[in-house]
Short mmCIF file of C-alpha atoms and ligand atoms in Angstrom, two decimals:
data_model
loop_
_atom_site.label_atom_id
_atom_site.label_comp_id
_atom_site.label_asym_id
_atom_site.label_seq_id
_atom_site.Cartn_x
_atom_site.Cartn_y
_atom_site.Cartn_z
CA UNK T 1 0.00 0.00 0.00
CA UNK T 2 1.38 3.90 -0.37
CA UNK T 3 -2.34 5.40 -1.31
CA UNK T 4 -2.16 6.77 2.20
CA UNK T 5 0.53 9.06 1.38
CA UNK T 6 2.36 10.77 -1.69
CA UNK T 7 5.43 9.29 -3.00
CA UNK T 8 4.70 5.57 -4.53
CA UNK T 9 7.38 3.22 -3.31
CA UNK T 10 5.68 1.99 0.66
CA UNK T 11 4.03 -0.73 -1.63
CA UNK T 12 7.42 -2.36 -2.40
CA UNK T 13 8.61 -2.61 1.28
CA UNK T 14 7.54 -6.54 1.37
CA UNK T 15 9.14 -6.83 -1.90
CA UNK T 16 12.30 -5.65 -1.02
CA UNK T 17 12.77 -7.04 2.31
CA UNK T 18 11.73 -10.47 1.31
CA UNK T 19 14.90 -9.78 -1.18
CA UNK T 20 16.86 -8.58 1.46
CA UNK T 21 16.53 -12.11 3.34
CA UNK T 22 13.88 -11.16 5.87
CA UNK T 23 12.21 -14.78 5.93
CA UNK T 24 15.86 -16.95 6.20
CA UNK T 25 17.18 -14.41 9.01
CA UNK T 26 13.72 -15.25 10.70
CA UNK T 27 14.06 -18.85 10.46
CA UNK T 28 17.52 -18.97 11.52
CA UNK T 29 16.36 -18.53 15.33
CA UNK T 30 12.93 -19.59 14.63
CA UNK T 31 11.42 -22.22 12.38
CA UNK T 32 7.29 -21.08 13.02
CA UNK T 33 7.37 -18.10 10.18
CA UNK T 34 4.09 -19.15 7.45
CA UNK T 35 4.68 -15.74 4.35
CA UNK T 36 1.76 -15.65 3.12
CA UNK T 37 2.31 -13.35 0.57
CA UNK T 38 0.61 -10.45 -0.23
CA UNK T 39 -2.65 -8.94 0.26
CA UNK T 40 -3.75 -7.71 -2.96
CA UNK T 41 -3.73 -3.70 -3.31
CA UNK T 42 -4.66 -1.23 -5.66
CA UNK T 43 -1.10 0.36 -7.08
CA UNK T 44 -3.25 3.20 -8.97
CA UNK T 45 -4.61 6.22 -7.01
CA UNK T 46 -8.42 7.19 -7.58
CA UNK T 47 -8.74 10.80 -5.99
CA UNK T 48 -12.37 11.77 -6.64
CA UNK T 49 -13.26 15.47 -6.49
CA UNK T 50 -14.50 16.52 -3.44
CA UNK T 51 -12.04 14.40 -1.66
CA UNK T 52 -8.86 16.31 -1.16
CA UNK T 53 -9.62 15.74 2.23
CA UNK T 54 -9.36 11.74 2.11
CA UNK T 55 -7.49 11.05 -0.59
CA UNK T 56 -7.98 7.80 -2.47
CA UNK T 57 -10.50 6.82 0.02
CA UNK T 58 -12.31 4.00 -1.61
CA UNK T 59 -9.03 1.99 -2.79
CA UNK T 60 -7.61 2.38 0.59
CA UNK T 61 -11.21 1.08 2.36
CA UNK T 62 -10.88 -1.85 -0.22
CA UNK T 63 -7.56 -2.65 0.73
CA UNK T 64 -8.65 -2.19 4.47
CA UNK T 65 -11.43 -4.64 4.47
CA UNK T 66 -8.95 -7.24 2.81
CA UNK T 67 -6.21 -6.72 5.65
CA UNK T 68 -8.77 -6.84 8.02
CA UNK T 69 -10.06 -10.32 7.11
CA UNK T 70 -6.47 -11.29 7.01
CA UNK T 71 -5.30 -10.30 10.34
CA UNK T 72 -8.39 -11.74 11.67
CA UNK T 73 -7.96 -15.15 10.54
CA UNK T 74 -4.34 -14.81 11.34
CA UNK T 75 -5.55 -14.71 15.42
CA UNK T 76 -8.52 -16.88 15.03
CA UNK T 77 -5.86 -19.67 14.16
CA UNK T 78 -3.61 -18.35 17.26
CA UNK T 79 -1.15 -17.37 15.33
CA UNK T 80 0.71 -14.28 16.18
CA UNK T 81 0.20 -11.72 13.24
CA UNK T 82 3.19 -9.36 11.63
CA UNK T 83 1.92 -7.52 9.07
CA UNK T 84 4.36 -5.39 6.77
CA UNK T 85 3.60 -2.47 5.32
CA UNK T 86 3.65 -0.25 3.18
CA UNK T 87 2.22 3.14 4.58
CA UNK T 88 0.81 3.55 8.04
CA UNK T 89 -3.00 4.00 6.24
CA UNK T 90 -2.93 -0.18 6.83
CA UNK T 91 -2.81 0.08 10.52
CA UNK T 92 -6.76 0.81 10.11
CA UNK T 93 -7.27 -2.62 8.57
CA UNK T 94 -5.21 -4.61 10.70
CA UNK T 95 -6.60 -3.01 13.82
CA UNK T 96 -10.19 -3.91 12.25
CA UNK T 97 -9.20 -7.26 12.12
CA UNK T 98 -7.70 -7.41 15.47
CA UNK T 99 -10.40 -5.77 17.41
CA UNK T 100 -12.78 -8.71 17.79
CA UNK T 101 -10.59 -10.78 19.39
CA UNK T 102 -9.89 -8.35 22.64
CA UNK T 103 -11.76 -6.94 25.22
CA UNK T 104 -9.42 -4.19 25.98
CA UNK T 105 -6.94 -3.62 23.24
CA UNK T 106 -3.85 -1.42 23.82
CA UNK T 107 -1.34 0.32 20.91
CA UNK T 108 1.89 1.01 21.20
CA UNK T 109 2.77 3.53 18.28
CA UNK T 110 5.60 3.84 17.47
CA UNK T 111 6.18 6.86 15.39
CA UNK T 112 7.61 10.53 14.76
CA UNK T 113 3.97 11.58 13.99
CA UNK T 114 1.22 11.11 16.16
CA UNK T 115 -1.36 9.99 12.85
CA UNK T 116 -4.59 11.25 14.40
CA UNK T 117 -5.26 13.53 12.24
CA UNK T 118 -9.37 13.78 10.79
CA UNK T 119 -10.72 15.22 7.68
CA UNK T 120 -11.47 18.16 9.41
CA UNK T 121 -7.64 18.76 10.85
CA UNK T 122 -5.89 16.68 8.38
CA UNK T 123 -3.35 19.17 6.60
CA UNK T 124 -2.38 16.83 3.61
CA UNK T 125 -5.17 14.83 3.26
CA UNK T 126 -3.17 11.46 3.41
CA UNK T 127 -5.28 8.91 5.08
CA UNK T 128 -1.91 7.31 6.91
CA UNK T 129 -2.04 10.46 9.15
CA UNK T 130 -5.43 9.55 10.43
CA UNK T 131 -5.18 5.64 11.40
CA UNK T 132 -5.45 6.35 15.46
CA UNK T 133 -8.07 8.87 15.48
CA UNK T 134 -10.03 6.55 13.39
CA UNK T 135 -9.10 3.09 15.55
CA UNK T 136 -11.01 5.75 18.75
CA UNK T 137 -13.77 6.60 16.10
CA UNK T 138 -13.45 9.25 14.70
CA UNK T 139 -12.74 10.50 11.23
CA UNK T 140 -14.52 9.46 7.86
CA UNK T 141 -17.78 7.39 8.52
CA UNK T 142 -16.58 4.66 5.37
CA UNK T 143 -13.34 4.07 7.45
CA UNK T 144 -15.01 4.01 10.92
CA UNK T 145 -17.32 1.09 9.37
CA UNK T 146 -14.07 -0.87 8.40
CA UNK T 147 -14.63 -4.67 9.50
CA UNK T 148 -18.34 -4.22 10.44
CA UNK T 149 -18.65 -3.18 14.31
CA UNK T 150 -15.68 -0.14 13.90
CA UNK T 151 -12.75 -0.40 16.01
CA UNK T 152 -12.93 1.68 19.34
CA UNK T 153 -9.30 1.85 21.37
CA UNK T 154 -9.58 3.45 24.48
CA UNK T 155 -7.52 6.72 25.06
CA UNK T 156 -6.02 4.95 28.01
CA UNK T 157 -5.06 2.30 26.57
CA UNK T 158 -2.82 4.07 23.71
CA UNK T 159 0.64 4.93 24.47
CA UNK T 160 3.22 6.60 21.53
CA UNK T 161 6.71 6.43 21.27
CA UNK T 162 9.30 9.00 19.67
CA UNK T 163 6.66 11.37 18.48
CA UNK T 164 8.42 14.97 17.37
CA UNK T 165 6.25 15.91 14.51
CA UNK T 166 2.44 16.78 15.60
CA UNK T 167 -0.12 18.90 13.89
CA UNK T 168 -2.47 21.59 15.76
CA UNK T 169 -5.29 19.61 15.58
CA UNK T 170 -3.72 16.67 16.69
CA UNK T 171 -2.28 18.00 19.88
CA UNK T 172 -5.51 19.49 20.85
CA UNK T 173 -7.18 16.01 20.36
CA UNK T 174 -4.41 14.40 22.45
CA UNK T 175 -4.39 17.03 24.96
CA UNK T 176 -8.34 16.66 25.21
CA UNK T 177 -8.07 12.34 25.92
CA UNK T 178 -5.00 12.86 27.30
CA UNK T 179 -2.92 10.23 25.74
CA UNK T 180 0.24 9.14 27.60
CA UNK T 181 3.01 10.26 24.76
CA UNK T 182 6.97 9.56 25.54
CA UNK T 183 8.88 12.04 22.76
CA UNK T 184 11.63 11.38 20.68
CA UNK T 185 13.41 13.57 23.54
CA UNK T 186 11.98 11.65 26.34
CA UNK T 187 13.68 8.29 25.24
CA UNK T 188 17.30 10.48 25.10
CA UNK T 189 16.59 12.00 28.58
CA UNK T 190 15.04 9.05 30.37
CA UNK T 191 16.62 5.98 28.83
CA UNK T 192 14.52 3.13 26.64
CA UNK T 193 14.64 0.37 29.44
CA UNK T 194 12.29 3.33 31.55
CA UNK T 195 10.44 4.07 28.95
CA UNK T 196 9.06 0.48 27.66
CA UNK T 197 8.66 -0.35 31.82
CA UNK T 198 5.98 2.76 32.15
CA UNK T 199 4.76 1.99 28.46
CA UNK T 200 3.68 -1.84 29.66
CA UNK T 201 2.85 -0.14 33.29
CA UNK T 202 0.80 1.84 31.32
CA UNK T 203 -0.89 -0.81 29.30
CA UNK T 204 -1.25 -3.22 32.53
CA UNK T 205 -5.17 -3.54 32.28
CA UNK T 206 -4.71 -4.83 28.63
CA UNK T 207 -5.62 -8.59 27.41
CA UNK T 208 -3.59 -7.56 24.52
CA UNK T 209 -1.00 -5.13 22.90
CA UNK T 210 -0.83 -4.52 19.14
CA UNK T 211 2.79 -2.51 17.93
CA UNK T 212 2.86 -0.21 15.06
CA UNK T 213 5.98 0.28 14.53
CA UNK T 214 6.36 3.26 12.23
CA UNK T 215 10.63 3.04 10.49
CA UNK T 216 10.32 6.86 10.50
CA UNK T 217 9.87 6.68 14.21
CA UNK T 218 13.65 6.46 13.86
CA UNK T 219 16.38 9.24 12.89
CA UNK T 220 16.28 9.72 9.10
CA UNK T 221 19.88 9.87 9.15
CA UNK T 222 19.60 5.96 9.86
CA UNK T 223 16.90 5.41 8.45
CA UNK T 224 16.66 7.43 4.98
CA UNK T 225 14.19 5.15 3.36
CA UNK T 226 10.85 6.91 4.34
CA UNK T 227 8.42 9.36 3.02
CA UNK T 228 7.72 11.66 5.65
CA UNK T 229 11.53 11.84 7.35
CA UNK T 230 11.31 14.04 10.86
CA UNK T 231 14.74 15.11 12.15
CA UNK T 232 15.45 14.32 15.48
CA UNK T 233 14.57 11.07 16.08
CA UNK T 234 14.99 7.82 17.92
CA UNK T 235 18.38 6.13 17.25
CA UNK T 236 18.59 2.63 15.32
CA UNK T 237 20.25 1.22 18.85
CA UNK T 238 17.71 2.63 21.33
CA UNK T 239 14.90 0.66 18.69
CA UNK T 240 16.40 -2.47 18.69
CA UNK T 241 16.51 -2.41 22.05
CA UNK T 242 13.13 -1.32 22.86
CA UNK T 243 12.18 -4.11 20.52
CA UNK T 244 14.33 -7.09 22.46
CA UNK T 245 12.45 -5.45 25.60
CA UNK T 246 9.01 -5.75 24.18
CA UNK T 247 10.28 -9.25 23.16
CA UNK T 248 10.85 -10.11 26.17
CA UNK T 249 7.99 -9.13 27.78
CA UNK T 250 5.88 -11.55 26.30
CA UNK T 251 3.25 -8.65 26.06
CA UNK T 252 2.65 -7.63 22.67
CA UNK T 253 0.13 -10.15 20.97
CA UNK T 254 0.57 -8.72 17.39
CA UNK T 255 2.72 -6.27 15.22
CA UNK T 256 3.35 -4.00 12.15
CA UNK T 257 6.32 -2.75 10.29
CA UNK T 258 5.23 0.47 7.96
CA UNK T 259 6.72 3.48 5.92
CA UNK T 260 9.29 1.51 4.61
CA UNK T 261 9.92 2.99 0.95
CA UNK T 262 12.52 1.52 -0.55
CA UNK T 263 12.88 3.77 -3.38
CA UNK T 264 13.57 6.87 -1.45
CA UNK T 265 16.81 3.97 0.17
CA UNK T 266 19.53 4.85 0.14
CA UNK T 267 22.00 1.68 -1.31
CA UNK T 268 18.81 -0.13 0.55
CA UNK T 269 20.67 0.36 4.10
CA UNK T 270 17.05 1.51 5.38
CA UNK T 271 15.43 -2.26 4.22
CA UNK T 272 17.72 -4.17 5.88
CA UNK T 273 17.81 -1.86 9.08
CA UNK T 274 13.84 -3.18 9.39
CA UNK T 275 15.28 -6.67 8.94
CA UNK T 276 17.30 -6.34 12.24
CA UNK T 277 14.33 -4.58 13.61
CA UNK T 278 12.17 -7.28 12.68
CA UNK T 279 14.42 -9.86 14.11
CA UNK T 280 15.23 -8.70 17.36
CA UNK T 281 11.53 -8.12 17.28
CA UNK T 282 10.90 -11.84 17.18
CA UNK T 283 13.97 -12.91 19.64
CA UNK T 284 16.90 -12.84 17.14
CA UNK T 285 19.89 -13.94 19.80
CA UNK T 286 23.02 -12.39 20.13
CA UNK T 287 25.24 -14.39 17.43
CA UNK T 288 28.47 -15.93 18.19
CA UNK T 289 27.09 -18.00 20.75
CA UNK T 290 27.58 -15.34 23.16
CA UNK T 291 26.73 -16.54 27.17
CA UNK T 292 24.62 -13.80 28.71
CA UNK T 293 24.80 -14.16 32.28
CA UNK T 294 23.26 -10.81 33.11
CA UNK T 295 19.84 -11.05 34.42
CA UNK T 296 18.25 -9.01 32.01
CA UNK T 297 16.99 -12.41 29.58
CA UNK T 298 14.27 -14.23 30.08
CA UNK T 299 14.12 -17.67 29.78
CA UNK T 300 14.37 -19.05 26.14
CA UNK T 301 10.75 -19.77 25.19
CA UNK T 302 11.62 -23.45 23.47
CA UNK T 303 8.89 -23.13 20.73
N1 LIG C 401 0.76 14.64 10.18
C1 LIG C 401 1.04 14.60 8.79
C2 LIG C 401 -0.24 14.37 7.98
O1 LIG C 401 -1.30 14.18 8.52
C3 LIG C 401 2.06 13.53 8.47
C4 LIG C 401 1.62 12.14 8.81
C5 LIG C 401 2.71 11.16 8.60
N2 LIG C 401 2.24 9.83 8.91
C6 LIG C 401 2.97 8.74 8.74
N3 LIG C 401 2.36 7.59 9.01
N4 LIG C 401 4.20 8.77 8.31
O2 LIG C 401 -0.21 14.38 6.78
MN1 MN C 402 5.41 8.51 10.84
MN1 MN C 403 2.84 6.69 11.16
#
C-alpha cells in the first residue's frame, strides 16, 4: 500500500525485504514463520473530487477490508500476526481485524507523527495520518465502518513512542483524551529500558497489545528510506533495544512494520535496518554464541 501518502514506493517494502533475506534471518532462530504473501492492493490512485480531504479513500477502504479479514484469521488460528507495510494507512485494517478478538486492546505507536489527524484537521489529506483517530472513532464514517462493528481503542489504553512531529489539531485532540506520549526527547533523557517499563505499566489492564511500529519513528539519518523523514529522532540502537524489551515481555500479541519505501533507500541500508528490527523483534539472539549471564533475559521460550 502507499495510497495513504504521496510518493509511490511503501508498496514495495515486502518486496524488497523479502529480497533482502527477511524470511531466512527469521528462520535462523525460529522455524514457526508461514509468508503468506501479499494482500492484494490497488497500485493506482483514484482521488475523486471533493475528496482532497481523504485522498484515495475508496481503494484504501478496499484494501482495508482485505487486511482486516487477514489479520483476523491470522488470530482466530492463534497465530501471532506481523503484518508489513507499506504506509501507516494499513494500521486501520489490521486493527479492524484485530479488534474482535480483545476486550481491551492497547497500541503502542511507534512513530515521529502522532497519525490522528481527521478530515477536518488533516493538513495533507493522506489517510496514513489519520489511522489512530479513526481506531477511537473518529474520522470518515466509510473508514469508521471498516470490518463491520468499527474499532474503538480506548484513550487509556494508547501509548506513543518518539513522536516529534504533531499537527495543531492533533495536539488538541491528544491534549483533550490525554494520551500518555513519551517524545523522541523523552527516550534520550530518560533511557529506553524506563520508557518500555511505564509503556507496559501503562498498558497493565490490557488482554492484549498490538505494535505499530512506524521506520520513520527512527532518525532519518539511519533510516533514509521513508516518506515523511522528521529530524530528530529515535536512534537505530535505542529501537532495537526497545524491541528485544518488548520481546521479552511476552506482552505484545501482534505487530506492524510500515513506511518503509525503498525507493527513497539509500543503497537499501534503510530495508535491511527493518530486517534487524524485525528480528530482534521476534527474539533474534546475540550471534556468536555469546553466554549472557546478566539477568536481564528471560528464559528461552523453546517453541
Ligand atoms: N501529520 C502529517 C499528515 O497528517 C504527516 C503524517 C505522517 N504519517 C505517517 N504515518 N508517516 O499528513
Ligand atoms: Mn510517521
Ligand atoms: Mn505513522
Amino acid at each position: 500500500m502507499w495510497l495513504g501518502q504521496a510518493c509511490y514506493g511503501a508498496n514495495l517494502a515486502p518486496a524488497a525485504l523479502r529480497a533482502a533475506g527477511l524470511q531466512k534471518r527469521l528462520t535462523a532462530f525460529n522455524q514457526d514463520i508461514i509468508d503468506l504473501g501479499d494482500i492484494p492492493i490497488a497500485v493506482a490512485g483514484q482521488c475523486e473530487a471533493g475528496e482532497q480531504q481523504v485522498k484515495n479513500l475508496q481503494p484504501i477502504i478496499a484494501a482495508s477490508n482485505e487486511i482486516a479479514r487477514c489479520v483476523d484469521r491470522i488470530v482466530a488460528s492463534d497465530r501471532f500476526p506481523l503484518v508489513l507495510g507499506g504506509d501507516h494507512s494499513i494500521a486501520i485494517g489490521t486493527l479492524a481485524g484485530l479488534i474482535g478478538h480483545y476486550d481491551n486492546l492497547g497500541i503502542i505507536w511507534y512513530d515521529a507523527h502522532a497519525d490522528i489527524n481527521t478530515p477536518a484537521t488533516t493538513p495533507s489529506g493522506n489517510i496514513h495520518g489519520m489511522p489512530l483517530a479513526v481506531a477511537m472513532g473518529s474520522g470518515h464514517a466509510e473508514l469508521l465502518s471498516i470490518g463491520g462493528a468499527g474499532v474503538r481503542i480506548k484513550p487509556e489504553n494508547i501509548v506513543y513512542i518518539g513522536v516529534r512531529d504533531i499537527d495543531p489539531g492533533e495536539a488538541a485532540f491528544i491534549d483533550e483524551q490525554q494520551i500518555k506520549l513519551y517524545t523522541a526527547e523523552d527516550v534520550g533523557r530518560w533511557g529506553m529500558p524506563a520508557i518500555i517499563e511505564q509503556t507496559l505499566a501503562h498498558l497493565a489492564a490490557c488482554d492484549g497489545i498490538h505494535l505499530s511500529f512506524d521506520i520513520d519513528g527512527i532518525d532519518p539519518l539511519a533510516m533514509p528510506g521513508v516518506g515523511t523523514p522528521a529530524a530528530g529522532g529515535v536512534s537505530y540502537r535505542d529501537s532495537i533495544l526497545a524491541l528485544q524489551l518488548l520481546e521479552q515481555s511476552r506482552a505484545v500479541t501482534s505487530a506492524e512494520f510500515v513506511e518503509l519505501n525503498p525507493v527513497l533507500d539509500k543503497d537499501g541500508q534503510t530495508t535491511r535496518a527493518v530486517v534487524d528490527l524485525i528480528a530482534a523483534f521476534l527474539g533474534e539472539f546475540t550471534p556468536c554464541g555469546l553466554q549472557r549471564t546478566a539477568a536481564g533475559r528471560q528464559e528461552q521460550d523453546p517453541a
